[in-house]
Amino acid sequence: MRRVSRLALASAATAAFAVTVSACGGTSSDAAKSDDGGKKKGVAIAYDVGGAGDQSFNDAATAGMDKSAADFKIGKKAVEPTDGESDADKIQRLTELAKQGYNPVIGVGYAYAPAIKEVAAKNPDVTFGIVDDATINAKNVADLVFNEEQSSYLAGVAAAKATKSKTVGFIGGVDNPLIRKFEAGFVQGVQATDKSVKIKRQFLTEKAEDGGFSSPDKGKEAAGGQIEGGADVVYHAAGLSGQGVIEAAAAKKVWAIGVDSDQYKQKALDKYKKYILTSATKDVAGAVYNLVKSVQDDKAEGGVVRADLKSGGVGLADSNPEFTKMKDLQAELKKAEQGIISGKIKVNTKL
């Protein structure tokens, strides 16, 4: 039973596309600016904290960009954030991309909301996308959002069935409403599966600028503390910091659960993959690809585009053979999946 997320809200042809997340850095367009509304100039993405090479959120966006550029024979460009940058810095970056002729221009992460709202209003002929934010109501802005709590619930079920110590952990990168969704779903999934399992929880920072999503050392230290406290399964929603969580789990020979991308498959994490039980995925790559396709097809629309478990936009990866061998766990997951999709199980977005 394959649980890796499929392309959300896509045509059958598009949904058949399976991406391998790339860890490449910034790229540039190989097409000249034209008068076709940016179609040939191509797609541009502005990375969130952590940038390219996070093996998670940003790299999933890169995969969607790379695949769409190849399929539609268009240019592409990706730009990195800077430490401690302001909304004004983001506004300047997005404005430059729009003026250079890119369409769509996509901000990867909720932190781009104020900037995209302002820049989109001044560039009505350009389609913008923002990942993980649904606050912008504009005809030329697609709000690409996910039901992360649903895949996190499944991660909780898996953790509760896999633990032998009856103690599991959750590490969030930054204490904000988005990461609280991951926490809420995970806690609910654990408790619904086995109320006797204890859950250790920690957020690395209060603000993103303090490194919660970009500091593997912080993730490693936090995971090490939870493991010393008895946790033998640790789930992270911490971006690049999650690499430290996975490293700590592997060092102690306990399970880690990855996030956003199928982290078992990431080359940078290859030496730790034996200890990556599964990953709670969300199809950022598919969301980016579909938005580019809509621009190419002259069918781009603003508004909320939501991906959930039913659409395949979120899910649980099953790349680790040891994970698929756990028959009791798999049976419990199947029951939970059916419950969520049918609506019998209502997953919390906050505790």
XYZ file of C-alpha atoms in Angstrom:
351
model
C 0.000 0.000 0.000
C 1.726 3.138 -1.226
C 1.264 6.180 0.990
C 3.708 8.665 -0.521
C 1.712 11.740 -1.453
C 0.500 12.112 -5.022
C -0.034 15.360 -6.883
C -2.977 17.124 -5.308
C -5.848 18.351 -7.422
C -4.180 17.415 -10.694
C -5.245 15.783 -13.911
C -4.577 12.085 -14.335
C -1.566 12.789 -16.503
C -0.117 15.222 -14.003
C -0.869 12.951 -11.058
C 1.238 10.240 -12.640
C 4.340 12.374 -12.202
C 6.536 11.132 -9.335
C 9.285 13.511 -8.282
C 12.661 12.802 -6.833
C 13.514 15.772 -4.674
C 16.617 17.610 -5.784
C 19.030 19.267 -3.399
C 20.368 21.705 -5.954
C 20.862 25.359 -5.195
C 19.790 28.502 -6.996
C 19.130 28.172 -10.694
C 18.641 30.620 -13.492
C 16.428 30.956 -16.498
C 17.729 29.790 -19.830
C 15.024 31.571 -21.816
C 14.911 35.198 -22.813
C 12.204 37.524 -21.562
C 9.289 37.641 -23.972
C 5.869 39.131 -24.388
C 3.999 35.947 -23.528
C 3.211 36.822 -19.920
C 6.273 35.079 -18.576
C 5.434 31.666 -20.041
C 8.824 31.144 -21.625
C 10.782 33.107 -19.053
C 9.457 30.513 -16.686
C 8.897 29.874 -13.005
C 10.656 31.500 -10.068
C 10.649 30.401 -6.464
C 11.865 32.310 -3.416
C 13.060 29.920 -0.720
C 11.997 29.849 2.894
C 14.412 29.761 5.841
C 16.836 26.882 5.396
C 17.052 27.357 1.643
C 17.998 24.769 -0.923
C 19.460 21.549 0.388
C 17.168 21.178 3.395
C 16.078 17.715 2.153
C 12.569 18.747 3.093
C 10.265 21.680 2.402
C 12.395 23.866 0.122
C 13.811 20.963 -1.846
C 10.303 19.706 -2.549
C 9.519 23.084 -4.095
C 12.734 22.815 -6.120
C 11.642 19.424 -7.452
C 8.329 20.872 -8.627
C 10.117 23.767 -10.299
C 12.672 21.529 -12.007
C 10.068 19.090 -13.298
C 7.781 21.810 -14.641
C 10.681 23.616 -16.325
C 11.718 20.396 -18.056
C 8.195 19.363 -19.068
C 7.132 22.758 -20.395
C 10.560 23.729 -21.766
C 10.644 26.991 -19.855
C 13.196 28.824 -17.759
C 13.503 28.729 -13.985
C 15.072 30.654 -11.168
C 15.401 30.049 -7.434
C 16.643 32.608 -4.924
C 17.839 32.143 -1.370
C 16.736 34.070 1.715
C 19.172 36.067 3.788
C 19.632 35.872 7.551
C 17.401 38.239 9.486
C 15.770 39.672 6.389
C 12.766 42.005 6.587
C 9.501 42.072 4.664
C 11.049 44.882 2.624
C 13.810 42.487 1.517
C 11.206 39.938 0.442
C 9.224 42.620 -1.390
C 12.327 43.654 -3.307
C 13.147 40.034 -4.211
C 9.646 39.234 -5.461
C 9.386 42.531 -7.325
C 12.637 41.847 -9.166
C 11.479 38.379 -10.172
C 8.194 39.734 -11.496
C 9.939 42.540 -13.409
C 12.399 40.045 -14.889
C 9.407 38.349 -16.475
C 8.920 35.210 -14.392
C 5.398 33.833 -14.110
C 4.467 32.317 -11.738
C 6.495 33.689 -8.848
C 6.182 31.487 -5.764
C 7.068 32.276 -2.162
C 7.920 29.099 -0.269
C 6.557 29.624 3.230
C 4.022 31.663 5.179
C 6.651 34.342 5.928
C 6.172 35.635 2.383
C 2.510 36.566 2.948
C 2.907 40.331 3.558
C 5.357 40.667 0.675
C 3.300 38.682 -1.814
C 0.143 40.573 -0.911
C 1.861 43.872 -1.709
C 3.774 42.795 -4.806
C 0.830 40.916 -6.337
C -1.362 44.013 -6.057
C 1.214 45.980 -8.061
C 1.685 43.242 -10.681
C -1.832 42.058 -11.593
C -0.683 40.319 -14.781
C 1.660 37.991 -12.896
C 0.440 34.901 -11.054
C 1.889 34.466 -7.579
C 1.823 31.447 -5.323
C 2.462 31.095 -1.628
C 2.997 27.835 0.206
C 1.455 27.358 3.658
C -0.609 30.532 3.829
C -4.287 31.119 3.077
C -4.640 34.754 4.126
C -4.241 36.436 0.737
C -7.456 36.968 -1.194
C -6.450 38.102 -4.679
C -7.286 36.980 -8.204
C -3.627 36.490 -9.058
C -2.500 34.717 -5.869
C -2.844 30.961 -5.333
C -2.734 29.985 -1.650
C -1.155 26.514 -1.620
C -2.054 24.887 1.691
C -2.110 21.398 3.177
C -3.822 19.403 5.899
C -0.537 18.582 7.635
C -2.393 17.492 10.740
C -3.741 14.473 8.850
C -0.360 13.055 7.859
C 0.902 13.909 11.344
C -1.942 11.862 12.831
C -0.718 8.897 10.792
C 2.818 9.585 12.015
C 1.440 9.420 15.560
C -0.207 6.084 14.857
C 3.068 4.743 13.463
C 5.044 6.035 16.448
C 2.650 4.528 18.967
C 2.836 1.133 17.271
C 6.624 1.202 16.750
C 7.718 2.319 20.214
C 9.025 -0.279 22.622
C 9.804 2.130 25.444
C 6.257 3.550 25.423
C 7.776 7.017 25.011
C 7.889 9.043 21.786
C 8.971 12.566 20.924
C 7.907 15.524 18.811
C 10.270 18.347 17.829
C 8.894 21.442 16.130
C 11.207 23.946 14.512
C 9.331 27.100 15.481
C 6.423 27.577 17.869
C 3.773 28.928 15.498
C 0.246 27.929 14.383
C 1.493 25.938 11.385
C 3.851 23.731 13.386
C 1.240 23.426 16.119
C -0.888 21.647 13.480
C 1.821 18.998 13.120
C 2.013 18.649 16.893
C -1.755 18.392 17.339
C -2.187 15.700 14.709
C 0.751 13.688 16.021
C -0.399 13.809 19.632
C -3.944 12.831 18.654
C -2.683 9.911 16.563
C -0.499 8.599 19.379
C -3.212 8.891 21.994
C -5.884 7.340 19.784
C -3.626 4.346 19.225
C -2.213 3.789 22.715
C -3.091 6.060 25.620
C -0.273 4.598 27.706
C 2.420 6.086 25.436
C 4.118 9.198 26.821
C 4.842 12.087 24.447
C 7.790 14.439 24.888
C 7.348 17.740 23.001
C 9.721 20.586 22.277
C 9.907 23.631 19.977
C 13.404 24.758 19.045
C 12.723 28.506 18.881
C 9.919 31.009 19.272
C 10.792 32.806 16.015
C 12.041 31.543 12.657
C 14.832 34.109 12.597
C 16.338 32.427 15.651
C 17.174 29.346 13.595
C 14.391 26.928 14.440
C 14.138 25.742 10.848
C 17.783 26.088 9.886
C 19.937 24.701 12.716
C 20.703 20.970 12.631
C 22.695 21.387 15.842
C 19.580 22.561 17.679
C 17.614 19.614 16.331
C 20.334 17.176 17.311
C 20.537 18.514 20.859
C 16.765 18.460 21.350
C 16.404 14.944 19.981
C 19.319 13.758 22.080
C 17.577 15.031 25.190
C 14.310 13.305 24.324
C 16.095 10.044 23.542
C 18.011 10.212 26.828
C 14.615 10.660 28.446
C 13.392 7.393 26.989
C 11.944 8.278 23.585
C 12.658 5.639 20.948
C 10.646 7.263 18.150
C 11.092 10.992 17.412
C 9.016 12.907 14.851
C 10.255 16.270 13.645
C 8.604 19.176 11.852
C 11.707 21.327 11.782
C 12.945 21.785 8.232
C 16.730 21.731 7.950
C 16.974 21.371 11.746
C 15.364 17.970 11.320
C 18.594 16.614 9.877
C 20.029 16.899 13.361
C 17.040 15.031 14.779
C 17.586 12.198 12.324
C 21.328 12.120 13.036
C 20.703 11.885 16.789
C 18.182 9.079 16.323
C 20.580 7.106 14.148
C 23.406 7.571 16.656
C 21.247 6.018 19.375
C 19.717 3.411 17.037
C 16.146 4.569 17.553
C 13.499 5.589 15.031
C 13.128 9.018 13.459
C 10.079 10.117 11.487
C 10.801 12.649 8.762
C 8.640 15.410 7.368
C 7.461 17.053 4.132
C 9.590 14.930 1.756
C 10.293 11.196 1.875
C 13.488 11.626 3.868
C 14.415 7.945 3.599
C 15.232 8.690 -0.052
C 17.328 11.814 0.463
C 20.956 11.351 -0.561
C 22.232 13.697 2.133
C 20.571 11.478 4.743
C 21.563 8.179 3.184
C 23.846 7.080 6.021
C 20.989 7.525 8.504
C 18.139 6.069 6.454
C 18.124 2.730 8.260
C 16.645 4.633 11.204
C 14.099 6.727 9.278
C 10.925 4.768 9.927
C 8.729 6.863 7.626
C 8.008 10.500 6.751
C 4.838 12.568 6.960
C 4.799 13.968 3.442
C 3.083 16.902 1.804
C 3.204 17.391 -1.910
C 4.783 20.819 -2.201
C 6.410 19.624 -5.428
C 3.034 18.805 -6.907
C 1.511 22.095 -5.803
C 4.319 24.035 -7.492
C 4.092 21.926 -10.638
C 0.331 22.329 -10.903
C 0.513 26.095 -10.496
C 3.104 26.351 -13.274
C 0.937 24.135 -15.466
C -2.090 26.349 -14.859
C -0.112 29.386 -16.045
C 1.070 27.528 -19.127
C -2.511 26.461 -19.874
C -3.883 29.995 -19.347
C -6.031 28.619 -16.521
C -4.356 30.198 -13.509
C -6.740 31.293 -10.774
C -6.345 32.836 -7.358
C -7.729 31.446 -4.136
C -7.089 28.566 -1.781
C -5.804 25.291 -3.237
C -5.939 22.757 -0.413
C -4.341 19.317 -0.445
C -5.388 16.622 2.017
C -5.171 12.885 2.625
C -8.135 12.139 0.374
C -6.593 13.970 -2.599
C -3.175 12.458 -1.950
C -1.675 15.840 -1.154
C -0.465 14.608 2.240
C 0.431 11.103 3.292
C 2.911 8.761 4.907
C 5.927 7.378 3.045
C 6.575 3.649 3.006
C 10.039 3.467 1.445
C 11.707 1.763 4.403
C 11.196 -2.010 4.024
C 11.294 -2.440 7.802
C 8.284 -0.139 8.065
C 6.216 -2.187 5.632
C 7.080 -5.385 7.486
C 5.313 -4.158 10.634
C 1.966 -5.807 9.958
C 0.148 -4.622 13.090
C 1.313 -1.083 12.414
C 0.202 -1.257 8.787
C -3.228 -2.541 9.763
C -3.647 0.282 12.274
C -2.571 2.835 9.666
C -5.043 1.519 7.125
C -7.857 1.852 9.637
C -6.773 5.394 10.519
C -6.503 6.417 6.858
C -9.990 5.156 6.140
C -11.337 6.952 9.187
C -9.803 10.282 8.196
C -10.885 10.059 4.564
C -14.440 9.080 5.477
C -14.670 11.856 8.045
C -15.165 9.453 10.927
C -11.898 10.697 12.418
C -11.710 14.470 12.810
C -8.095 15.495 13.208
C -7.277 18.408 15.475
C -5.340 21.420 14.219
C -4.423 22.545 17.721
C -4.284 21.013 21.184
